[in-house]
XYZ file of C-alpha atoms in Angstrom:
643
model
C 0.041 -0.177 0.158
C 1.394 3.450 -1.080
C 0.356 4.991 2.577
C 1.837 2.313 4.414
C 5.439 2.937 2.683
C 4.952 6.646 3.461
C 3.866 5.914 7.466
C 6.912 3.722 7.635
C 9.343 6.216 6.182
C 7.596 8.552 8.809
C 8.137 6.038 11.786
C 11.837 5.581 9.976
C 12.494 9.507 10.835
C 11.532 8.766 14.493
C 14.518 6.713 14.860
C 16.484 9.151 13.347
C 15.207 11.214 16.163
C 15.364 8.660 18.589
C 11.814 8.477 20.108
C 10.501 7.966 24.098
C 11.545 5.762 27.135
C 11.974 7.806 30.174
C 11.139 10.061 31.135
C 8.524 11.816 28.618
C 7.262 15.256 29.591
C 4.032 15.494 30.704
C 3.860 18.954 29.823
C 5.339 20.053 26.476
C 8.899 20.603 26.178
C 10.309 23.574 27.448
C 7.803 24.277 30.359
C 9.056 23.694 33.911
C 10.268 20.076 34.377
C 8.693 20.486 38.073
C 5.467 20.290 36.542
C 5.717 16.768 35.594
C 5.617 14.315 38.561
C 4.933 10.853 39.253
C 4.113 8.960 42.597
C 4.380 5.233 41.279
C 8.297 5.104 41.481
C 8.738 5.451 45.007
C 6.647 3.809 48.405
C 7.346 7.042 50.139
C 3.750 8.218 48.595
C 5.879 12.136 48.054
C 5.930 13.166 44.607
C 8.754 13.129 42.654
C 10.351 14.985 39.327
C 9.741 12.769 36.424
C 12.977 14.145 35.015
C 14.885 13.237 38.016
C 13.855 9.410 38.599
C 16.304 7.440 37.515
C 13.875 4.399 36.257
C 12.060 4.224 32.833
C 8.768 6.351 33.567
C 6.755 8.009 31.018
C 3.773 10.057 32.305
C 0.802 10.928 29.619
C -0.868 13.999 31.114
C -4.425 15.454 30.615
C -3.457 17.723 28.070
C -2.424 15.065 25.656
C -5.079 12.780 26.467
C -7.612 15.723 25.737
C -5.903 16.507 22.274
C -5.731 12.673 20.934
C -9.227 12.255 21.701
C -9.661 8.488 22.295
C -12.472 7.220 25.038
C -10.494 3.886 26.203
C -7.043 3.940 27.852
C -5.913 0.941 26.237
C -5.475 3.432 22.924
C -3.452 5.988 24.679
C -1.124 3.380 25.931
C -0.367 2.339 22.429
C 1.673 5.405 22.792
C 3.804 4.482 25.563
C 7.367 2.986 24.361
C 7.734 -0.581 25.792
C 3.748 -1.332 25.461
C 2.117 -3.916 23.127
C -2.022 -3.849 23.119
C -3.961 -6.688 21.700
C -8.185 -6.085 21.731
C -10.205 -9.056 20.930
C -12.120 -7.589 18.196
C -14.049 -4.098 18.864
C -14.434 -1.877 21.812
C -15.719 -3.900 24.825
C -13.322 -6.565 23.788
C -10.974 -8.661 26.480
C -7.981 -6.189 26.011
C -4.107 -6.937 27.448
C -0.833 -4.943 27.803
C 2.404 -6.196 27.527
C 5.433 -4.615 28.789
C 8.636 -5.172 27.118
C 7.819 -8.440 26.118
C 6.073 -9.952 29.319
C 2.941 -11.696 29.638
C -0.124 -9.620 29.774
C -0.657 -10.814 33.766
C 3.148 -9.248 34.873
C 1.955 -5.770 34.858
C 0.434 -4.047 37.758
C -2.110 -2.121 37.156
C -3.597 0.474 40.019
C -6.382 3.330 39.418
C -5.437 5.786 42.023
C -3.338 3.607 44.252
C -6.563 0.547 43.932
C -4.740 -3.000 42.770
C -7.649 -3.270 40.084
C -6.495 -6.937 38.550
C -9.300 -9.457 38.300
C -7.970 -11.622 41.549
C -9.543 -15.003 39.716
C -7.867 -14.220 36.273
C -4.852 -12.644 37.450
C -4.658 -9.676 35.238
C -6.764 -6.793 34.573
C -9.103 -6.505 31.304
C -8.341 -2.995 30.076
C -11.789 -2.851 28.200
C -13.255 -1.625 31.435
C -11.564 1.557 31.553
C -12.626 4.315 29.913
C -11.006 7.969 30.206
C -12.251 10.050 32.921
C -11.870 14.234 32.537
C -8.461 15.595 33.960
C -6.852 12.187 34.424
C -3.366 11.373 33.823
C -1.438 8.083 33.385
C 2.080 6.919 35.125
C 3.857 3.937 33.367
C 6.602 2.494 35.055
C 8.788 -0.131 33.113
C 10.756 -2.754 34.194
C 10.902 -5.079 37.683
C 9.464 -3.317 40.074
C 8.143 -6.483 42.813
C 10.838 -5.125 45.128
C 7.940 -2.073 45.446
C 5.083 -3.587 44.513
C 5.110 -7.388 45.172
C 3.699 -10.157 42.757
C 2.317 -8.967 39.187
C 5.023 -6.186 38.518
C 7.566 -8.437 36.591
C 6.922 -5.856 33.325
C 5.933 -2.859 35.314
C 3.418 -0.992 36.654
C 0.584 1.221 34.849
C -0.673 3.493 37.270
C -4.400 5.663 36.370
C -4.835 8.696 38.151
C -7.907 10.650 38.407
C -7.873 14.471 38.951
C -8.518 16.038 42.044
C -11.023 18.972 42.757
C -8.352 21.241 42.719
C -6.906 19.766 39.782
C -9.806 20.337 37.757
C -12.275 22.443 39.453
C -15.821 22.864 38.225
C -18.354 21.492 36.178
C -17.998 19.297 33.137
C -19.831 17.663 30.702
C -19.633 15.526 27.532
C -21.524 14.057 25.102
C -21.124 12.435 21.229
C -22.645 10.303 18.892
C -21.017 8.504 15.289
C -20.148 5.165 13.635
C -21.545 1.771 14.926
C -24.214 3.176 16.685
C -21.990 4.840 19.481
C -23.079 7.157 22.168
C -20.742 8.008 25.165
C -21.024 10.710 27.495
C -19.568 12.066 31.082
C -20.007 14.480 33.501
C -17.549 15.670 36.461
C -17.749 18.046 39.253
C -14.825 18.701 41.361
C -13.548 21.970 43.619
C -12.527 22.936 47.306
C -14.897 23.425 50.122
C -13.011 24.465 53.163
C -10.809 21.521 54.222
C -12.334 19.569 51.634
C -11.596 18.425 48.187
C -13.771 16.537 46.540
C -14.430 15.042 42.714
C -16.812 12.582 41.564
C -17.788 11.514 38.000
C -19.843 9.158 35.453
C -19.616 8.082 32.508
C -21.090 5.646 29.320
C -19.578 4.494 26.867
C -22.517 2.221 24.552
C -21.726 1.153 21.248
C -23.926 -1.330 18.726
C -20.607 -2.443 17.675
C -18.997 -4.439 14.288
C -19.019 -8.209 13.391
C -15.811 -9.715 14.959
C -15.967 -13.259 13.080
C -14.178 -13.066 9.401
C -17.332 -12.555 6.842
C -20.057 -12.586 10.102
C -22.840 -10.961 10.287
C -23.611 -11.026 13.837
C -22.371 -7.274 15.348
C -20.902 -7.201 18.532
C -21.657 -4.254 20.865
C -20.891 -3.155 24.458
C -22.293 -1.014 27.022
C -19.900 0.124 29.476
C -21.042 2.542 32.525
C -18.219 3.954 35.466
C -18.391 5.783 38.293
C -15.874 7.166 40.850
C -15.520 9.772 43.702
C -12.668 11.006 45.336
C -12.428 13.241 48.381
C -9.486 14.500 50.629
C -10.062 16.177 54.336
C -7.451 18.237 55.492
C -8.065 19.659 58.921
C -4.705 20.892 59.430
C -1.132 21.214 57.434
C 0.176 17.694 59.193
C -2.832 15.327 58.373
C -4.888 14.575 55.622
C -7.688 11.794 55.054
C -8.467 10.490 51.460
C -11.654 8.046 50.379
C -11.752 6.575 46.387
C -14.637 4.833 45.531
C -14.985 3.242 41.940
C -17.564 1.256 40.169
C -17.166 -0.669 36.700
C -20.090 -2.148 34.659
C -19.369 -3.684 31.190
C -21.832 -5.793 29.174
C -20.672 -6.947 26.145
C -21.936 -9.497 23.393
C -18.926 -12.074 22.398
C -18.196 -14.879 19.663
C -17.241 -18.433 20.107
C -14.540 -19.986 18.062
C -15.703 -23.381 15.972
C -13.741 -26.658 17.227
C -15.737 -28.909 15.367
C -13.228 -30.625 13.114
C -15.659 -31.594 10.285
C -16.247 -27.860 10.092
C -14.676 -26.142 7.033
C -14.391 -22.853 9.713
C -12.361 -24.808 12.397
C -10.400 -22.788 14.756
C -12.528 -19.401 13.395
C -14.545 -17.084 15.238
C -17.779 -17.636 14.384
C -21.275 -15.981 14.570
C -22.179 -17.249 18.241
C -25.999 -16.056 18.926
C -26.419 -15.146 22.447
C -23.513 -15.350 23.836
C -22.742 -12.618 25.777
C -20.413 -11.655 29.545
C -20.638 -9.058 31.976
C -18.006 -7.577 33.800
C -18.721 -5.859 37.436
C -16.638 -4.345 39.481
C -16.377 -2.282 42.851
C -13.628 -0.558 44.425
C -12.633 1.372 47.591
C -9.985 2.992 48.959
C -8.948 4.763 52.599
C -5.631 6.518 53.369
C -4.617 8.395 56.308
C -1.532 10.745 56.079
C 0.180 12.245 58.965
C 3.509 14.390 58.492
C 5.728 15.078 61.604
C 9.125 16.673 61.706
C 8.207 19.712 59.788
C 7.278 17.369 57.251
C 10.499 15.454 56.648
C 9.033 12.272 58.509
C 5.465 11.032 56.642
C 3.412 8.287 58.056
C 0.899 6.685 55.781
C -1.946 3.676 56.900
C -4.109 2.839 53.668
C -6.733 0.253 53.407
C -8.065 -0.631 50.067
C -10.787 -3.510 48.623
C -11.901 -4.561 45.216
C -14.299 -7.475 44.105
C -14.630 -8.424 40.533
C -18.017 -10.430 39.087
C -17.454 -12.329 35.666
C -20.222 -14.045 33.924
C -20.358 -15.885 30.272
C -23.383 -16.677 28.842
C -24.744 -18.821 25.793
C -28.197 -19.124 24.061
C -29.324 -21.708 26.268
C -28.269 -19.250 29.646
C -25.499 -19.055 31.961
C -22.782 -20.863 31.050
C -19.705 -19.922 33.441
C -17.960 -17.154 35.754
C -15.574 -16.317 38.473
C -15.669 -14.288 41.648
C -12.732 -12.611 42.820
C -12.220 -10.377 45.839
C -9.178 -8.412 47.407
C -8.658 -6.865 51.057
C -5.203 -5.099 51.371
C -3.736 -3.193 54.216
C -0.675 -0.958 54.275
C 1.838 1.303 56.238
C 4.122 3.420 54.940
C 7.046 5.365 56.893
C 9.516 7.731 55.131
C 11.994 9.895 56.580
C 14.201 12.708 54.483
C 16.962 14.076 55.694
C 19.288 17.129 53.898
C 23.018 16.977 54.331
C 24.551 19.739 52.335
C 23.436 19.382 48.467
C 22.302 15.665 49.216
C 18.694 14.430 50.010
C 18.361 11.242 51.707
C 15.262 9.210 51.967
C 14.545 6.115 53.398
C 10.955 4.400 53.392
C 9.937 1.191 55.163
C 6.568 -0.234 53.967
C 4.350 -3.449 54.785
C 1.654 -4.732 52.907
C -0.893 -7.647 54.214
C -3.044 -8.733 51.588
C -5.777 -11.337 51.344
C -7.256 -12.790 47.705
C -10.426 -14.671 47.711
C -11.711 -16.797 44.574
C -14.474 -18.606 43.456
C -15.249 -20.287 40.490
C -19.231 -20.150 39.398
C -19.038 -22.490 36.407
C -22.608 -24.672 36.954
C -21.041 -27.897 36.636
C -20.654 -30.697 39.067
C -16.786 -31.385 38.558
C -16.306 -27.376 39.774
C -15.477 -26.539 43.566
C -17.803 -23.551 43.654
C -16.578 -22.273 47.467
C -14.076 -20.022 48.481
C -10.399 -20.354 48.292
C -8.020 -17.685 49.429
C -4.182 -16.616 49.562
C -3.011 -14.645 52.075
C 0.482 -12.446 51.717
C 2.754 -9.912 53.992
C 5.280 -7.729 52.089
C 7.926 -5.858 54.042
C 9.652 -3.108 51.754
C 12.879 -1.362 52.351
C 13.692 1.702 50.094
C 16.857 4.141 49.500
C 16.796 7.179 48.191
C 19.137 9.716 47.114
C 19.715 13.166 44.954
C 22.865 15.015 45.396
C 22.801 17.880 42.193
C 22.728 15.825 38.986
C 23.100 12.500 40.580
C 20.132 10.166 41.564
C 20.438 6.644 43.409
C 18.122 4.147 44.549
C 17.599 0.757 45.885
C 14.532 -1.300 47.197
C 14.453 -5.217 48.576
C 11.266 -6.751 49.594
C 10.543 -9.760 51.389
C 7.146 -11.736 50.982
C 5.531 -14.499 53.231
C 2.481 -16.123 51.456
C 0.234 -19.008 52.656
C 0.548 -20.788 49.498
C 3.908 -20.291 47.652
C 7.330 -20.081 48.663
C 8.595 -17.339 50.437
C 10.507 -15.043 47.793
C 12.939 -12.077 47.696
C 13.293 -9.096 45.555
C 15.337 -6.637 44.922
C 16.086 -3.677 42.939
C 19.198 -1.150 42.056
C 19.214 2.141 40.273
C 20.928 5.600 38.967
C 21.349 8.039 36.790
C 23.584 11.179 36.457
C 22.697 14.351 34.629
C 25.632 16.097 32.580
C 25.914 20.083 32.771
C 24.621 20.038 28.984
C 21.438 18.527 29.832
C 22.778 14.609 28.676
C 21.245 12.163 31.686
C 22.786 8.505 31.886
C 20.873 5.636 34.087
C 20.827 2.451 34.493
C 18.564 -0.365 36.609
C 18.635 -3.810 37.649
C 15.944 -5.857 39.386
C 14.293 -8.649 40.048
C 10.828 -9.732 39.870
C 7.616 -12.711 41.075
C 4.471 -13.481 39.656
C 2.534 -15.891 41.512
C -0.064 -18.407 39.866
C -3.337 -17.224 39.331
C -6.760 -19.197 40.653
C -7.873 -20.449 37.286
C -4.114 -21.474 36.419
C -3.997 -23.447 39.556
C -7.910 -24.719 40.439
C -9.560 -23.532 36.909
C -12.105 -26.015 35.231
C -13.883 -25.479 32.025
C -16.204 -28.737 30.782
C -13.586 -30.634 31.035
C -11.373 -29.122 28.394
C -8.999 -27.335 31.192
C -7.867 -28.516 34.627
C -6.165 -26.501 36.912
C -2.835 -27.416 38.217
C -2.457 -26.695 42.286
C 1.043 -27.572 42.173
C 2.349 -24.648 40.298
C 5.518 -22.462 41.001
C 5.644 -18.909 40.971
C 7.447 -17.646 37.835
C 10.503 -15.096 38.588
C 12.489 -12.689 36.384
C 15.324 -10.823 36.357
C 16.677 -7.899 34.056
C 18.436 -4.400 33.522
C 18.337 -1.581 31.391
C 20.654 1.511 30.389
C 19.635 4.685 28.802
C 20.378 8.232 28.041
C 18.282 11.502 27.917
C 18.868 14.690 26.012
C 17.289 17.868 26.968
C 17.151 21.096 24.546
C 15.482 24.161 25.140
C 12.780 22.902 23.195
C 12.647 19.224 22.806
C 13.591 16.096 24.975
C 14.630 12.774 23.593
C 16.145 9.751 24.536
C 16.677 5.596 24.219
C 16.764 2.751 26.507
C 18.344 -0.628 25.956
C 16.817 -3.604 28.222
C 17.314 -6.978 28.610
C 15.155 -9.485 31.087
C 15.328 -13.454 31.809
C 12.024 -15.433 33.003
C 12.364 -18.553 34.602
C 9.002 -21.199 35.354
C 7.289 -19.511 33.170
C 3.576 -21.158 33.321
C 1.899 -22.208 29.910
C -0.745 -24.345 28.742
C 0.141 -27.625 28.066
C -1.902 -30.849 26.690
C -0.246 -33.914 28.191
C -0.670 -37.374 26.997
C -3.124 -40.091 26.699
C -6.121 -37.719 27.223
C -4.594 -34.378 25.824
C -6.815 -32.181 28.158
C -5.717 -28.886 28.776
C -3.817 -27.896 31.953
C -0.760 -25.647 33.446
C 3.020 -26.206 34.306
C 6.268 -24.342 34.505
C 8.292 -24.515 31.905
C 11.899 -25.767 32.016
C 13.671 -23.371 29.483
C 13.890 -19.922 29.845
C 11.990 -16.739 28.178
C 14.368 -13.949 27.171
C 13.305 -10.394 26.137
C 15.457 -7.905 25.393
C 14.744 -4.528 23.147
C 15.467 -0.787 22.333
C 12.443 2.071 23.405
C 13.328 5.462 22.167
C 11.001 8.621 22.524
C 11.218 12.195 21.292
C 8.955 14.949 22.552
C 9.274 18.677 20.941
C 7.651 22.302 21.052
C 9.365 24.021 18.377
C 6.772 27.055 18.499
C 4.157 27.833 20.808
C 0.949 26.465 18.670
C 2.783 22.986 17.804
C 3.607 19.931 20.061
C 5.201 16.538 18.581
C 5.602 13.464 20.829
C 7.403 10.179 19.061
C 7.485 6.625 20.164
C 9.443 3.550 18.963
C 9.702 0.278 20.453
C 11.601 -2.968 19.206
C 11.331 -6.060 20.817
C 12.666 -9.630 20.781
C 10.815 -12.049 22.896
C 11.770 -15.755 22.759
C 11.104 -18.652 24.731
C 13.703 -21.349 24.176
C 14.910 -19.732 21.359
C 10.945 -19.455 19.507
C 9.075 -15.842 19.125
C 6.243 -15.521 21.497
C 3.142 -14.678 20.445
C 1.401 -11.185 20.507
C 4.534 -9.146 21.014
C 4.980 -7.333 17.929
C 8.604 -6.514 17.053
C 8.434 -3.151 15.768
C 5.834 -0.805 17.362
C 5.478 3.261 17.170
C 3.605 6.108 16.987
C 3.338 10.080 16.236
C 1.359 12.392 17.810
C 1.394 16.384 16.207
C -1.151 18.901 17.979
C -1.489 22.329 16.142
C -3.052 25.640 17.820
C -4.475 28.415 16.181
C -3.039 31.468 17.586
C -5.835 32.534 19.383
C -6.037 28.766 20.758
C -9.897 28.686 19.793
C -9.135 25.596 17.633
C -7.176 22.459 18.217
C -6.023 19.311 15.856
C -4.254 16.219 16.226
C -2.761 13.553 13.630
C -2.048 10.320 15.391
C -0.159 7.548 13.539
C 0.353 4.175 14.930
C 1.949 1.515 13.724
C 1.631 -2.166 14.662
C 4.461 -4.656 13.650
C 3.904 -8.119 12.458
C 3.174 -11.196 15.018
C 2.630 -14.328 15.826
C -0.745 -16.019 17.361
C -1.975 -19.284 18.527
C -3.838 -21.664 16.268
C -4.920 -25.206 16.682
C -5.245 -27.716 14.342
C -7.621 -30.332 13.694
C -5.820 -32.942 16.196
C -5.996 -29.799 18.783
C -2.626 -29.568 18.741
C -1.085 -25.716 19.499
C 0.308 -24.115 16.507
C 1.170 -20.643 15.141
C 0.118 -18.417 12.862
C 1.059 -14.752 11.445
C -0.814 -11.397 11.819
C 0.118 -8.906 9.314
C 1.048 -5.664 10.527
C -1.227 -2.569 10.234
C -1.151 1.266 10.148
C -3.861 3.267 11.827
C -4.589 6.950 11.558
C -6.736 8.936 13.743
C -7.642 12.751 13.515
C -9.131 14.856 16.191
C -10.245 18.195 16.164
C -11.707 20.687 18.483
C -13.403 24.574 17.910
C -14.056 26.462 21.291
C -17.141 28.449 20.358
C -17.100 30.237 23.576
C -14.378 29.797 26.900
C -17.115 27.243 28.291
C -18.617 25.526 24.980
C -16.699 23.262 22.247
C -17.579 21.224 19.502
C -15.355 18.291 18.599
C -15.218 15.464 16.208
C -12.494 12.605 15.206
C -12.123 10.253 12.478
C -10.455 6.781 13.844
C -8.799 4.686 11.675
C -8.908 7.403 8.865
C -8.063 4.657 5.595
C -10.211 2.009 7.264
C -7.586 -0.343 7.271
C -8.576 -4.367 7.812
C -6.486 -5.721 10.556
C -6.463 -8.441 13.543
C -5.063 -8.113 16.922
C -6.085 -11.265 17.963
C -6.432 -14.582 15.400
C -9.459 -14.599 14.065
C -11.139 -11.394 15.520
C -11.973 -9.106 12.852
C -11.795 -5.200 14.167
C -13.562 -1.827 12.995
C -13.214 0.020 10.126
C -13.361 3.974 9.653
C -15.591 5.331 12.438
C -16.501 9.422 12.958
C -17.585 10.854 15.836
C -18.555 14.582 17.136
C -20.025 16.081 20.253
C -20.310 18.924 22.436
C -18.325 19.468 25.259
C -18.794 22.209 28.373
C -17.160 23.476 31.262
C -18.182 25.783 34.196
């Protein structure tokens, strides 16, 4: 395709000006670096300047998210170096995010500090997370189990909603467009005396598109979300924060043809009546006390998460699961200054219980609750002195189901006078088996393995960043090694699927690059590129494209009444899983694709604006998961008001 050739040439230019690893400025290049802060990179709870964190961290701020016009968080994550996104079909389909070639359940996902992964499945379905007005995203890459324990092998993704002080007032948005889509959101926030508050609600409803090749059944979804966050600060030394969040996704789905006599064996086919629901409730309460003129901070946090997933066929209820997570944490951090050096020592303890239940209506399924308890103890040290930044952390986990583990991480960076910064890190990680891998049962076609061991990872990275007056660019090389990887096996003689730990080694390596520039006040350019080579025992792993890149160009009129953003995303060739007629697992290639989106907004008044966007402008036909067709060109428009 001519357009694809042009797009690939454009992405090659991104490599000539290395594109986006750590840290990406959330504010446009050239503004105060202190405007770009992260809270995920430390257990101290204190905000840190992203440019001073000696780790691979990317921040996407509210302005960038709004400019790109997307309504789902997973699409924004496509612009982050090191990340690969796979969605089964259209919006509402199961969506996975992989970091640096690791598995999708190797990334810890937080929303306002709450762990949101489904305790039963062991990972987070990104189809259940829509964009809130004023929200921002932090992505911390590399082994982070020394801070957060299990799940953080590939890194941590935190979605942070805006406080009342960050985005005061009332706002509302409504839009409609292709595929019978309607989306709306409303938010209220502000500060009243000693209370900072924000409440929001959103809906994304779509009639969808057929996801079976040549199929006629449209696969739609309805997603509703609501959140509330409030902070009470009666004094300068104490504050109390509460967070509540609700998500409800109801979506159609299709099945796969596994009749060996069918000409469409192994393909997704129209499956009338097939649908699923995913409902989740989350809550958090955090009390913070600052002593010694703010140098000694203490925080006590309690959080809760509950997820219910149910699958239905034309005959009624098919299968489902329930999962709950209860977690309490205490963090104490002391900051000391000696001359030009600042030292921070942090200790933390995490006490966590996960409960799981399989609700599949089968006589062979245990439908009672099982549970796993874990206690983690964390120690962290951080030093900044002029252009030098050093850090180290260690964690010990005691688990009632698995062997106790110790993980650690060391990192450092140095900024030269010319704006050049070099950095490096080494860390280890662990991922405990999920309930489904341990005890799952699906109609006799899959039986869990309660003897599984946790997966373990170790890896290192080295990078360099260069800051100019109007631009920042950089690149990072990473390398990781995973042992005891959990995989699906089909042991003889029954060939019934189960899980086991591999005796071989999985290796990941690659390069992340970024560039962010603002050559003039009315123009912002962000570029990202990732090369990933992920191989298990010498064989390329599935759903991990070697090449991923994106370009985002935002232009403003001089009076700032009009803004437009062009987004170009490239996803390289990748492999996926396929089964032959003897039910043996094989590989199938998924072709590369280029997606182009356009987003524009016109301010009619300071409080009222019209906006519109076109997604997949050139009507690219592609698959991110084998057999699942995706949406073609779509156009959307709406109105936004702020008071």
